Amino acid sequence: MNQDYIIPNEWSVIEEGFDKERVKSSESLFSIGNGAMGQRANFEEDYSGATFQGSYIAGVYYPDKTRVGWWKNGYPEYFAKVLNAPNWIGIHVKINEEVFDLNTCKKVENFKRELNMKEGWLSRTFTAILSNGIELEVSSKRFLSLELDEVGAIEYKVTPLNSGATITFSPYLDAGITNEDSNWDDKFWNILNVTSEGDQAFIESHTMKTNFHTCTFMESRVFVDGKMLDVTKEEEKSDSKIAFTYKVDVQQNQTATLHKFAGYTVDRNHQKEALVSAAKTALDKALNIGFDDLLALQIQAWKQIWDMSDITISGDVKAQQGIRFNIFQLNQTYLGTDARLNIGPKGFTGEKYGGSTYWDTEAYCLPFYMATKDQKVARNLLEYRYHHLDRAIENAEKLGFTNGAALYPMVTMNGEECHNEWEITFEEIHRNAAIAFAMYNYERYTSDASYVPEKGLEVLIGIARFWHQRATFSTAKNKYVILGVTGPNEYENNVNNNWYTNYAAKWCIDYALEAIAKVESDHISDYIRIKEKVKFDAEELASWKKVADHMFFPYSEEHQVFLQQDGFLDKELITVADLDKAQRPINQKWSWDRILRSPYIKQADTLQGFYFFEDQFSQEELERHFDFYEPFTVHESSLSPCVHSIQAAKLGRMEQAYTFYLRTSRLDLDDYNKEVEEGLHITSMAGTWMSIVEGFGGMRVKNDTLSFTPQIPEQWEAYSFKVNFRGQILKISVCKDDTKFELENGSALEILVNDKLIKISPNNLITV
Amino acid sequence: MNQDYIIPNEWSVIEEGFDKERVKSSESLFSIGNGAMGQRANFEEDYSGATFQGSYIAGVYYPDKTRVGWWKNGYPEYFAKVLNAPNWIGIHVKINEEVFDLNTCKKVENFKRELNMKEGWLSRTFTAILSNGIELEVSSKRFLSLELDEVGAIEYKVTPLNSGATITFSPYLDAGITNEDSNWDDKFWNILNVTSEGDQAFIESHTMKTNFHTCTFMESRVFVDGKMLDVTKEEEKSDSKIAFTYKVDVQQNQTATLHKFAGYTVDRNHQKEALVSAAKTALDKALNIGFDDLLALQIQAWKQIWDMSDITISGDVKAQQGIRFNIFQLNQTYLGTDARLNIGPKGFTGEKYGGSTYWDTEAYCLPFYMATKDQKVARNLLEYRYHHLDRAIENAEKLGFTNGAALYPMVTMNGEECHNEWEITFEEIHRNAAIAFAMYNYERYTSDASYVPEKGLEVLIGIARFWHQRATFSTAKNKYVILGVTGPNEYENNVNNNWYTNYAAKWCIDYALEAIAKVESDHISDYIRIKEKVKFDAEELASWKKVADHMFFPYSEEHQVFLQQDGFLDKELITVADLDKAQRPINQKWSWDRILRSPYIKQADTLQGFYFFEDQFSQEELERHFDFYEPFTVHESSLSPCVHSIQAAKLGRMEQAYTFYLRTSRLDLDDYNKEVEEGLHITSMAGTWMSIVEGFGGMRVKNDTLSFTPQIPEQWEAYSFKVNFRGQILKISVCKDDTKFELENGSALEILVNDKLIKISPNNLITV
């Protein structure tokens, strides 16, 4: 743990006291989003201290140039940057002509920042004494509406406590922004129009290169002691910014309030010529509803989300806060309503990683969305890849593959590869397997057998073709080998026969062959259509099978484990426990070559295979591999602890499982990786959910039946979660002595609890 | 061969006929340099067609930012760019107010471009008809003075052939230049002052970040029919450019001539405040000498170079032209007079590769300079690394090495690493061995035993310490292994136990131990001084020896060869001969991952070891390894064919040796790699020289004795070369029937010819 200032609270993230050193960290932690847009928790008023400004719009990115070093053939032309978007939260505030700035105030007291996760809003309250001696009480509340997802609302209140004062509010829009990570302070936006109409202001702009058109808009209202004023505004306009200035004279203890409604309309949802009029419509709707009622709608919308996805933990308020923070942030990032969007690793909380879609989506996020949303959401996530199939085939062609082989990109915004390191882009090909596995996982969980014949099979065939071509025959080994890959453990590059990759490749081919046979027998018209379209024949399938049947798996007879890759045992096998603590985290202390030749594992690699394909291995095998590999695992990926937590729980090692769980659940709140300033680890938050549901709860689907093996960490009194299983909502409450199952709707359901079949009827609490 | 327009000529590179498509290629081929500066053969007058403008100053570079993708710890902060420097060759020419531009002329005839290698100048002559109907005869001649190495001189002559005309010459200096390879059209120069004084103009500027200060200067004279005119000039000045305009009215067939003297003074040689006055001094000297006499001095200086370094070939004019082109370009790039400079892979002919110093210097260039210059030059090249030892130790520290271990950079300008790809920078560590080997090679050739005790030993110790720490013990193999390297074959990355690297590492340690013992016995005061300074003891040396004595060498019993690296035999071993020609060059046709998992070899790797350490292996072993590896070698590095040519010659396969030779000798003239537009392959040119001297001539030093095994390609009648061996100049002339040896100076010398001892006396031709 590297920080400890977040006040434990079951439903809110709370910071008390103003500390300039924590501003950037809190800007990440208190980020808000509504799936369509999001922001870091930057202050509305001016702040001259250290800050990392960030507003982000879903699906809006910039293709940064990638030419550096010696060009390698097949490189993508760009690296997608998450783009800082025009700022609409800003309000310049002056008190008697002094700019109000927390960095320059003489005193700031009773500072409290709250991210209310239950209701979906962010607030600040404090008192401050300005240089001019005026003491103020200030409060602000901000939310991004789930009801109107183009709109955010801010209530900003100022009360002078020791005299009357002239309060000047200048809400503004500013499109003159840059990215923190730009190499050369480049601008990424072209600003087309800065206009106003009555109380409404608009900035139309589009991103360079990608040409995403947006309109950033605002409209404000001013109140004194709750009564709306008809103040004359002054307008100030430049090429990139527009501000409306409202001056209000208030007496001591009178409160001046600004309501600012603002947001973005984007050309993903509107004609680009209609963005301003769409903005007007959005503003009119929001103003019509008003701040208070829009907030009431927000609370209602979050209630619905929590009703389905909440996990309760009794007896450990920090754990409770941690898990809710994860669930909240996942829902802020992706709601599943737009199949064109996906789940960026940093969500709307920072720029790092660029791109929006990683294998994280399939490997870590899908189970969460599958169990806590309508199954349409999980299907949307699968379809996202289906829509990108042509691009995946193009991507494989760029790398020399033929005949419709598909290689999905490592990082993408639109289906194209948009990352530019060969060891990742060209070699971390196991991502292809996660995409196939997600289909299997989806059908296993939902029993929706329509996706594969309708859409999935084409993807599976493209993926199988890729693996078939990617494997080569080794005369020396008399087996098919897969040379030159990077496995999930990114602390190895360009290794041969990464066991996980080889195993997953074989699995993909086997699954594709099964799926083809099943579609042929159960969905003949789909079979004919697909066969016509992608043209395969028995000979091709036989050649796939040959590769799958003769795949090489590196194995150590001495240790009785599969080897992470060829040559793993040549390393200096010093466990993490024996590694000098001062050397860690190795990704900050060691140069890349040293990391590569070390045995240290960034995140589950061989064990990832034991997670995905656990049915194929015995408990003893799991234990042996866990005991061999975990001691070399440094867990320096946010995606690492959750898989290990689930496996430790499966092995009955609840202490260890809980330790891993803690690390994932409060990773950002306690800033374990010393990087929370850069933004949050959104996709790994789903792993936290998995740690409880699949780890402690032991949830699986076995032969079409939901199954649990509930355990509880000693530190907890009880915990509960709900899952949507095939349209039925099941609530599971685990305490030290028993587990309760409650079905909210539908018909009776048979489940397995510790491998015993139990029948549950709706609204009938069953205790086991 | 991809082009064939260079007219064969023994002493000149000649292009006839004007072809816009060839301009960029010719700009590379006709480049000129004098060790201190150099330029592509850009036209002096305006040219609106496709061109690649380049002027370069030795030792002047720019640190480009390298942040892209995911940052890896230990990365260098910059990638050194070869910097396009202010243009001083430019002359705007107008004929009756029409801008003279070969791209817009109605007709260009009798175009001839000549790079006279014997005399060191570049010329163009042609006639042209302008849009305004005026027909001109134009000739220009340009050289970079060896006598005054800050100065270049241009003679530019215009003769209207069909009427009188007003000729306007506007010689200019332009510092408003950019690099071709800049990502964002960035400027890399700050311009401080644009000034003039009388007929002299100056631009003072400095590079951003690196702060290299330069003054670019010029002064011109105008003549009509050879008679100097006192024309009033107009001056035009902007922030980045200054031009003097001279108008001359000439009659039909009268010739207007401009002599422009220009160049750079740099703060490596002068106080930065004194750059303008140094420029004045340089100009005054040059003007005093005058164009014709300065040219005469140029011819004289080149005569001296050729006297020592020429290779003659009879019966094959293209081969003759090729070898002279290589020798000429090497001498244009590096003359060995300034130990702070080194030999950039593209010399002064293009931007690619950045940086100036690669292992090319030690591995390929040293033998050429050792044999064709005073031995001080070779020692300067060794000392260059000695001066960088502290930086090499720092570089190793950045990668986690301790105790004075030194890792020399892969690419450098000032001793710091300035390349930014981990697979090269962090892993292509074999460069360290080339630096040690160069010392061995130098002492073997020159018998100068003073370098190691005076300077070299510290370097050897730093290098041995590096290898000792870099090797790790493999319990599985019960040997020391070197994991995660890139060998000379850069078509493999991050491999384990690259045989060449392991062998070279062992060799370095053994050599360092020997050197320590020798210095202890022969130079005790040096020994004490060095031991005091770098602090080693018997225990440390013993631990080095343990690593050297137990180094692992991958070996195939089946093929009876050392393996290029662990796992090499798992590849699909299809020879280059069986590879579809359409797939080549693979570095243009294949993506990086495909190259990496292929068996194809970019340049000698295992065979590089057999080249450096040939004494350690039998002829049979060489043959077996050559026959195993060469068939997988694509020779896509310019450094590849020469080593193979030498080895083929050693194996008595003269046809094959000659084929390799051809590929290296006319690599650029015939543009084998389809990239000559980007510049020339300077460092590999030394390999061409080696192919003849070490390959065909079979020159070696055996037990302190110079040895030859002369052979001659069938296609040649005769060839000859000279070598400076320990201060004596020996000329070797090989023809079909015999070989003649002629000693130019000194005392008698015993040499080995085909392993027979022969005594040669000065000025006494010996025929064998």
PDB file of C-alpha atoms in Angstrom, chain B residues 462-530:
ATOM      1  CA  GLY B 462      35.411  -3.266 -17.864  1.00  0.00           C
ATOM      2  CA  ILE B 463      34.375  -5.557 -20.695  1.00  0.00           C
ATOM      3  CA  ALA B 464      35.406  -8.747 -18.867  1.00  0.00           C
ATOM      4  CA  ARG B 465      33.469  -7.605 -15.822  1.00  0.00           C
ATOM      5  CA  PHE B 466      30.438  -7.118 -17.972  1.00  0.00           C
ATOM      6  CA  TRP B 467      30.589 -10.611 -19.436  1.00  0.00           C
ATOM      7  CA  HIS B 468      31.240 -12.135 -16.077  1.00  0.00           C
ATOM      8  CA  GLN B 469      28.109 -10.546 -14.668  1.00  0.00           C
ATOM      9  CA  ARG B 470      26.040 -11.033 -17.754  1.00  0.00           C
ATOM     10  CA  ALA B 471      26.463 -14.803 -17.816  1.00  0.00           C
ATOM     11  CA  THR B 472      24.250 -16.716 -15.418  1.00  0.00           C
ATOM     12  CA  PHE B 473      24.515 -20.246 -14.192  1.00  0.00           C
ATOM     13  CA  SER B 474      22.044 -22.763 -15.507  1.00  0.00           C
ATOM     14  CA  THR B 475      21.483 -25.599 -13.092  1.00  0.00           C
ATOM     15  CA  ALA B 476      19.747 -27.520 -15.846  1.00  0.00           C
ATOM     16  CA  LYS B 477      22.809 -27.269 -18.114  1.00  0.00           C
ATOM     17  CA  ASN B 478      25.444 -27.154 -15.373  1.00  0.00           C
ATOM     18  CA  LYS B 479      27.121 -24.426 -17.416  1.00  0.00           C
ATOM     19  CA  TYR B 480      27.161 -20.675 -17.652  1.00  0.00           C
ATOM     20  CA  VAL B 481      24.629 -19.390 -20.126  1.00  0.00           C
ATOM     21  CA  ILE B 482      23.987 -16.004 -21.660  1.00  0.00           C
ATOM     22  CA  LEU B 483      20.257 -15.503 -21.962  1.00  0.00           C
ATOM     23  CA  GLY B 484      18.322 -12.898 -23.853  1.00  0.00           C
ATOM     24  CA  VAL B 485      20.678 -11.561 -26.479  1.00  0.00           C
ATOM     25  CA  THR B 486      20.618 -10.462 -30.069  1.00  0.00           C
ATOM     26  CA  GLY B 487      23.593 -11.717 -32.036  1.00  0.00           C
ATOM     27  CA  PRO B 488      25.123 -10.180 -35.146  1.00  0.00           C
ATOM     28  CA  ASN B 489      22.231 -11.752 -37.032  1.00  0.00           C
ATOM     29  CA  GLU B 490      19.640  -9.138 -36.170  1.00  0.00           C
ATOM     30  CA  TYR B 491      16.939 -11.378 -37.634  1.00  0.00           C
ATOM     31  CA  GLU B 492      16.846 -13.024 -34.231  1.00  0.00           C
ATOM     32  CA  ASN B 493      15.966 -11.141 -31.058  1.00  0.00           C
ATOM     33  CA  ASN B 494      16.177 -12.120 -27.423  1.00  0.00           C
ATOM     34  CA  VAL B 495      17.635 -15.553 -28.013  1.00  0.00           C
ATOM     35  CA  ASN B 496      19.433 -17.699 -25.503  1.00  0.00           C
ATOM     36  CA  ASN B 497      23.033 -18.804 -25.888  1.00  0.00           C
ATOM     37  CA  ASN B 498      23.874 -17.209 -29.179  1.00  0.00           C
ATOM     38  CA  TRP B 499      27.041 -19.146 -29.925  1.00  0.00           C
ATOM     39  CA  TYR B 500      28.892 -16.141 -31.272  1.00  0.00           C
ATOM     40  CA  THR B 501      28.121 -14.056 -28.194  1.00  0.00           C
ATOM     41  CA  ASN B 502      28.974 -16.848 -25.772  1.00  0.00           C
ATOM     42  CA  TYR B 503      32.206 -17.598 -27.589  1.00  0.00           C
ATOM     43  CA  ALA B 504      33.185 -13.956 -27.827  1.00  0.00           C
ATOM     44  CA  ALA B 505      32.389 -13.454 -24.138  1.00  0.00           C
ATOM     45  CA  LYS B 506      34.643 -16.312 -23.180  1.00  0.00           C
ATOM     46  CA  TRP B 507      37.328 -14.984 -25.523  1.00  0.00           C
ATOM     47  CA  CYS B 508      37.124 -11.514 -23.986  1.00  0.00           C
ATOM     48  CA  ILE B 509      37.567 -12.853 -20.478  1.00  0.00           C
ATOM     49  CA  ASP B 510      40.490 -15.057 -21.514  1.00  0.00           C
ATOM     50  CA  TYR B 511      42.097 -12.160 -23.382  1.00  0.00           C
ATOM     51  CA  ALA B 512      41.614  -9.792 -20.465  1.00  0.00           C
ATOM     52  CA  LEU B 513      43.203 -12.313 -18.103  1.00  0.00           C
ATOM     53  CA  GLU B 514      46.151 -12.776 -20.453  1.00  0.00           C
ATOM     54  CA  ALA B 515      46.508  -9.035 -20.849  1.00  0.00           C
ATOM     55  CA  ILE B 516      46.479  -8.493 -17.107  1.00  0.00           C
ATOM     56  CA  ALA B 517      49.199 -11.107 -16.676  1.00  0.00           C
ATOM     57  CA  LYS B 518      51.254  -9.586 -19.483  1.00  0.00           C
ATOM     58  CA  VAL B 519      50.948  -6.054 -18.149  1.00  0.00           C
ATOM     59  CA  GLU B 520      51.883  -7.324 -14.721  1.00  0.00           C
ATOM     60  CA  SER B 521      55.017  -8.959 -16.065  1.00  0.00           C
ATOM     61  CA  ASP B 522      56.055  -6.357 -18.678  1.00  0.00           C
ATOM     62  CA  HIS B 523      54.661  -3.035 -17.463  1.00  0.00           C
ATOM     63  CA  ILE B 524      54.571  -3.220 -13.717  1.00  0.00           C
ATOM     64  CA  SER B 525      54.004   0.503 -13.129  1.00  0.00           C
ATOM     65  CA  ASP B 526      51.012   0.463 -15.466  1.00  0.00           C
ATOM     66  CA  TYR B 527      49.817  -2.628 -13.667  1.00  0.00           C
ATOM     67  CA  ILE B 528      50.029  -0.935 -10.305  1.00  0.00           C
ATOM     68  CA  ARG B 529      48.357   2.205 -11.579  1.00  0.00           C
ATOM     69  CA  ILE B 530      45.489   0.313 -13.165  1.00  0.00           C
TER      70      ILE B 530
END
